[in-house]
Amino acid sequence: MTTVTTRTVTYPADGLTMIGHLALPAGAGRRPAVLIGPEGPGLNDFQRRRADALAELGYVALAFDINGGRWFTDPQEMLAHTTPLLASPDRMRDIGHAALDVLRAEPRTDPDRIAAIGYGTGGAIALELGRDGVDLRAIGTVNATITGRPGEAARIRCPVWAGVGSKDPIMSPAQREAFAAEMQDAGVDWRLVVYGGALHAFHHPPVDQTVLPGVGYHARHAQRAWSDIVGLLAECLPVTE
């Protein structure tokens, strides 16, 4: 198994002290890098392991924070925090840029080869970085078919992959269609994968917390979505010595 080195990184964003998880691959040279955005409840060990898994594949990976180190177990408290955040592209971009600055400052990072992936709220932040014109090699999102301000998708400079569950009541069919239209009208190289029978947050194993209606784990589709994201990175951001 490839040796992976990890460390906690703290940095300011959105008026909070964010606590991210940085994973470095074996070796000493520069490597392509990936930002990883978490779901609305925040950053937990499962999501930190995503960064570790990408580091094992040879990427510098930063699982960034959105809640100032908090993990929300109460869905209403989580919604009270994330709903206004999702309504503010500028706040999302500030959070994304702060994490991107941390990733770029890592000596192992190749600053010209960075991708952003994210889940739920973290996926929306990845998309806002693209709409802000950030030079990314790829954007991959799960359960984040969220449209942006009119015309700004034309600033996306890389392929966009989006995955969503067919039975997700939060990312509704109408919302999926609006997202597809936004990407198409902007001339983005985009793909949308709909996982049959999957609910919202189908990619995240059950945790000891109250969940919202329409949220549920789907093990097969969770693995498929991860494989699809890894494939996107292999295509757009290959690891080369």
Short mmCIF file of C-alpha atoms in Angstrom, two decimals:
data_model
loop_
_atom_site.label_atom_id
_atom_site.label_comp_id
_atom_site.label_asym_id
_atom_site.label_seq_id
_atom_site.Cartn_x
_atom_site.Cartn_y
_atom_site.Cartn_z
CA MET A 1 0.00 0.00 0.00
CA THR A 2 1.20 3.50 -0.82
CA THR A 3 2.40 5.44 2.22
CA VAL A 4 0.13 8.42 2.87
CA THR A 5 0.97 11.28 5.21
CA THR A 6 -1.86 13.29 6.75
CA ARG A 7 -2.15 16.40 8.85
CA THR A 8 -4.77 18.80 10.12
CA VAL A 9 -4.75 22.30 8.66
CA THR A 10 -6.51 25.32 10.13
CA TYR A 11 -7.33 28.47 8.21
CA PRO A 12 -9.87 31.34 8.32
CA ALA A 13 -12.93 31.46 6.09
CA ASP A 14 -16.52 32.73 6.33
CA GLY A 15 -15.78 34.26 9.73
CA LEU A 16 -14.82 30.84 11.14
CA THR A 17 -11.68 28.87 11.85
CA MET A 18 -11.87 25.99 9.40
CA ILE A 19 -10.28 22.64 10.23
CA GLY A 20 -9.34 20.72 7.11
CA HIS A 21 -7.65 17.38 6.49
CA LEU A 22 -4.66 17.27 4.13
CA ALA A 23 -3.40 13.97 2.73
CA LEU A 24 -0.09 13.67 0.87
CA PRO A 25 1.01 10.81 -1.37
CA ALA A 26 4.31 9.01 -1.07
CA GLY A 27 7.36 10.64 -2.59
CA ALA A 28 8.75 14.15 -2.62
CA GLY A 29 7.81 15.63 -5.98
CA ARG A 30 4.85 17.77 -6.95
CA ARG A 31 1.60 15.99 -7.71
CA PRO A 32 -1.81 16.94 -9.06
CA ALA A 33 -4.17 18.03 -6.31
CA VAL A 34 -7.84 17.70 -5.44
CA LEU A 35 -10.11 19.81 -3.25
CA ILE A 36 -12.83 17.72 -1.58
CA GLY A 37 -15.94 19.46 -0.28
CA PRO A 38 -18.14 17.86 2.42
CA GLU A 39 -21.87 17.46 2.85
CA GLY A 40 -23.87 20.02 4.81
CA PRO A 41 -23.35 18.40 8.24
CA GLY A 42 -19.61 19.02 7.93
CA LEU A 43 -16.36 17.12 7.77
CA ASN A 44 -16.19 13.71 9.43
CA ASP A 45 -13.85 10.71 9.37
CA PHE A 46 -15.61 9.14 6.38
CA GLN A 47 -14.95 12.25 4.33
CA ARG A 48 -11.39 12.55 5.59
CA ARG A 49 -10.84 9.02 4.29
CA ARG A 50 -11.81 10.26 0.82
CA ALA A 51 -8.73 12.45 0.90
CA ASP A 52 -6.62 9.52 2.10
CA ALA A 53 -7.95 7.33 -0.73
CA LEU A 54 -7.04 9.94 -3.32
CA ALA A 55 -3.58 10.35 -1.80
CA GLU A 56 -3.10 6.59 -2.19
CA LEU A 57 -3.77 7.14 -5.90
CA GLY A 58 -1.06 9.78 -6.02
CA TYR A 59 -2.96 13.02 -5.48
CA VAL A 60 -2.41 15.75 -2.92
CA ALA A 61 -5.89 15.95 -1.38
CA LEU A 62 -7.51 18.47 0.93
CA ALA A 63 -10.85 17.66 2.53
CA PHE A 64 -11.97 21.17 3.37
CA ASP A 65 -14.27 22.40 6.11
CA ILE A 66 -17.46 24.44 5.80
CA ASN A 67 -18.69 24.60 9.41
CA GLY A 68 -15.71 25.73 11.48
CA GLY A 69 -14.92 22.24 12.72
CA ARG A 70 -18.51 21.37 13.61
CA TRP A 71 -20.41 18.24 12.64
CA PHE A 72 -24.14 18.90 12.82
CA THR A 73 -26.20 16.00 14.17
CA ASP A 74 -29.46 17.98 14.21
CA PRO A 75 -30.72 18.39 10.63
CA GLN A 76 -32.61 21.57 11.46
CA GLU A 77 -29.48 23.15 12.87
CA MET A 78 -27.58 22.02 9.79
CA LEU A 79 -30.21 23.54 7.49
CA ALA A 80 -30.13 26.80 9.44
CA HIS A 81 -26.43 27.01 8.63
CA THR A 82 -26.33 25.67 5.07
CA THR A 83 -29.51 27.20 3.58
CA PRO A 84 -28.25 30.81 3.73
CA LEU A 85 -24.81 29.62 2.64
CA LEU A 86 -26.24 27.95 -0.47
CA ALA A 87 -28.14 31.17 -1.22
CA SER A 88 -24.90 33.19 -1.22
CA PRO A 89 -22.53 32.40 -4.10
CA ASP A 90 -20.04 34.93 -2.76
CA ARG A 91 -19.82 33.18 0.63
CA MET A 92 -19.41 29.81 -1.06
CA ARG A 93 -16.65 31.20 -3.25
CA ASP A 94 -14.88 32.69 -0.23
CA ILE A 95 -14.91 29.28 1.48
CA GLY A 96 -13.69 27.59 -1.69
CA HIS A 97 -10.93 30.12 -2.35
CA ALA A 98 -9.68 29.90 1.24
CA ALA A 99 -9.34 26.12 0.92
CA LEU A 100 -7.79 26.48 -2.52
CA ASP A 101 -5.16 28.84 -1.09
CA VAL A 102 -4.23 26.23 1.52
CA LEU A 103 -3.94 23.53 -1.15
CA ARG A 104 -1.85 25.73 -3.44
CA ALA A 105 0.47 26.65 -0.55
CA GLU A 106 1.36 22.98 0.00
CA PRO A 107 4.82 22.42 -1.59
CA ARG A 108 3.76 19.01 -2.96
CA THR A 109 0.90 20.57 -4.95
CA ASP A 110 1.31 21.25 -8.66
CA PRO A 111 -0.58 24.57 -8.78
CA ASP A 112 -1.36 24.13 -12.48
CA ARG A 113 -3.10 20.78 -11.96
CA ILE A 114 -5.95 21.07 -9.47
CA ALA A 115 -9.48 19.63 -9.53
CA ALA A 116 -12.42 20.17 -7.19
CA ILE A 117 -14.95 17.57 -6.14
CA GLY A 118 -17.71 17.84 -3.60
CA TYR A 119 -20.83 16.37 -2.07
CA GLY A 120 -24.00 18.37 -1.40
CA THR A 121 -22.96 21.78 -0.08
CA GLY A 122 -19.31 21.01 -0.81
CA GLY A 123 -20.24 20.21 -4.40
CA ALA A 124 -22.04 23.52 -4.73
CA ILE A 125 -18.86 25.25 -3.54
CA ALA A 126 -16.81 23.37 -6.16
CA LEU A 127 -19.20 24.56 -8.86
CA GLU A 128 -19.02 28.15 -7.63
CA LEU A 129 -15.24 28.05 -7.96
CA GLY A 130 -15.77 27.08 -11.57
CA ARG A 131 -18.33 29.81 -12.12
CA ASP A 132 -15.81 32.24 -10.63
CA GLY A 133 -13.39 31.35 -13.40
CA VAL A 134 -10.88 29.39 -11.31
CA ASP A 135 -8.46 27.39 -13.46
CA LEU A 136 -9.45 23.84 -12.54
CA ARG A 137 -8.86 20.65 -14.50
CA ALA A 138 -12.18 19.07 -13.51
CA ILE A 139 -15.21 19.57 -11.27
CA GLY A 140 -17.04 16.55 -9.90
CA THR A 141 -20.16 16.78 -7.74
CA VAL A 142 -22.60 14.39 -6.11
CA ASN A 143 -26.07 15.62 -5.06
CA ALA A 144 -25.24 19.22 -6.01
CA THR A 145 -27.20 20.00 -9.17
CA ILE A 146 -27.47 23.61 -8.04
CA THR A 147 -27.66 26.39 -10.60
CA GLY A 148 -25.69 29.62 -10.33
CA ARG A 149 -26.21 33.25 -11.22
CA PRO A 150 -27.23 33.86 -14.85
CA GLY A 151 -24.40 33.70 -17.33
CA GLU A 152 -21.64 32.81 -14.90
CA ALA A 153 -21.41 29.15 -15.93
CA ALA A 154 -19.76 30.38 -19.12
CA ARG A 155 -16.67 31.04 -16.99
CA ILE A 156 -16.24 27.33 -16.21
CA ARG A 157 -13.02 26.22 -17.89
CA CYS A 158 -13.05 22.47 -17.35
CA PRO A 159 -15.25 19.37 -17.66
CA VAL A 160 -18.07 19.07 -15.12
CA TRP A 161 -19.42 15.74 -13.90
CA ALA A 162 -22.53 15.58 -11.72
CA GLY A 163 -24.15 12.57 -10.07
CA VAL A 164 -27.58 12.50 -8.43
CA GLY A 165 -30.09 9.93 -7.19
CA SER A 166 -33.26 9.47 -9.21
CA LYS A 167 -35.38 9.56 -6.03
CA ASP A 168 -33.60 12.52 -4.44
CA PRO A 169 -36.38 14.93 -3.38
CA ILE A 170 -33.87 17.66 -2.54
CA MET A 171 -32.20 17.65 -5.96
CA SER A 172 -35.51 17.32 -7.82
CA PRO A 173 -35.96 16.42 -11.51
CA ALA A 174 -36.81 20.07 -12.22
CA GLN A 175 -33.59 21.16 -10.53
CA ARG A 176 -31.62 18.58 -12.50
CA GLU A 177 -33.12 19.88 -15.72
CA ALA A 178 -32.29 23.48 -14.81
CA PHE A 179 -28.71 22.49 -14.04
CA ALA A 180 -28.39 20.62 -17.35
CA ALA A 181 -29.79 23.62 -19.22
CA GLU A 182 -27.35 25.96 -17.46
CA MET A 183 -24.37 23.81 -18.39
CA GLN A 184 -25.59 23.27 -21.94
CA ASP A 185 -26.33 26.93 -22.60
CA ALA A 186 -22.88 27.89 -21.28
CA GLY A 187 -21.11 25.47 -23.61
CA VAL A 188 -19.59 23.49 -20.72
CA ASP A 189 -18.24 19.99 -21.27
CA TRP A 190 -20.68 18.35 -18.87
CA ARG A 191 -22.10 15.00 -17.83
CA LEU A 192 -25.00 14.13 -15.56
CA VAL A 193 -25.38 10.61 -14.16
CA VAL A 194 -28.67 9.66 -12.52
CA TYR A 195 -28.41 6.68 -10.16
CA GLY A 196 -31.66 4.75 -10.28
CA GLY A 197 -33.55 4.44 -7.01
CA ALA A 198 -31.03 6.45 -4.97
CA LEU A 199 -32.06 9.08 -2.44
CA HIS A 200 -30.22 12.20 -1.31
CA ALA A 201 -26.83 11.54 0.33
CA PHE A 202 -26.92 8.00 -1.09
CA HIS A 203 -23.11 8.07 -1.07
CA HIS A 204 -22.71 8.42 2.72
CA PRO A 205 -23.00 5.40 5.05
CA PRO A 206 -25.48 5.71 7.93
CA VAL A 207 -24.29 7.73 10.91
CA ASP A 208 -25.60 8.13 14.44
CA GLN A 209 -27.73 11.19 13.82
CA THR A 210 -31.25 12.19 12.88
CA VAL A 211 -31.66 12.35 9.12
CA LEU A 212 -34.01 14.32 6.91
CA PRO A 213 -36.76 12.62 4.89
CA GLY A 214 -35.54 11.55 1.48
CA VAL A 215 -32.03 10.81 2.73
CA GLY A 216 -30.64 7.28 2.57
CA TYR A 217 -27.59 5.19 1.79
CA HIS A 218 -27.29 3.05 -1.36
CA ALA A 219 -24.12 0.96 -1.16
CA ARG A 220 -23.88 -0.07 -4.83
CA HIS A 221 -24.48 3.42 -6.16
CA ALA A 222 -22.12 4.89 -3.57
CA GLN A 223 -19.32 2.72 -4.95
CA ARG A 224 -20.32 3.54 -8.53
CA ALA A 225 -20.31 7.28 -7.84
CA TRP A 226 -16.85 7.05 -6.28
CA SER A 227 -15.59 5.04 -9.26
CA ASP A 228 -17.05 7.65 -11.61
CA ILE A 229 -15.25 10.46 -9.77
CA VAL A 230 -11.97 8.54 -9.78
CA GLY A 231 -12.48 8.00 -13.51
CA LEU A 232 -13.08 11.72 -14.04
CA LEU A 233 -9.81 12.50 -12.26
CA ALA A 234 -7.93 9.83 -14.24
CA GLU A 235 -9.21 11.38 -17.45
CA CYS A 236 -8.72 15.06 -16.65
CA LEU A 237 -6.01 15.00 -14.00
CA PRO A 238 -3.85 11.91 -14.50
CA VAL A 239 -1.08 11.21 -12.02
CA THR A 240 2.25 11.17 -13.85
CA GLU A 241 5.73 10.91 -12.43
#
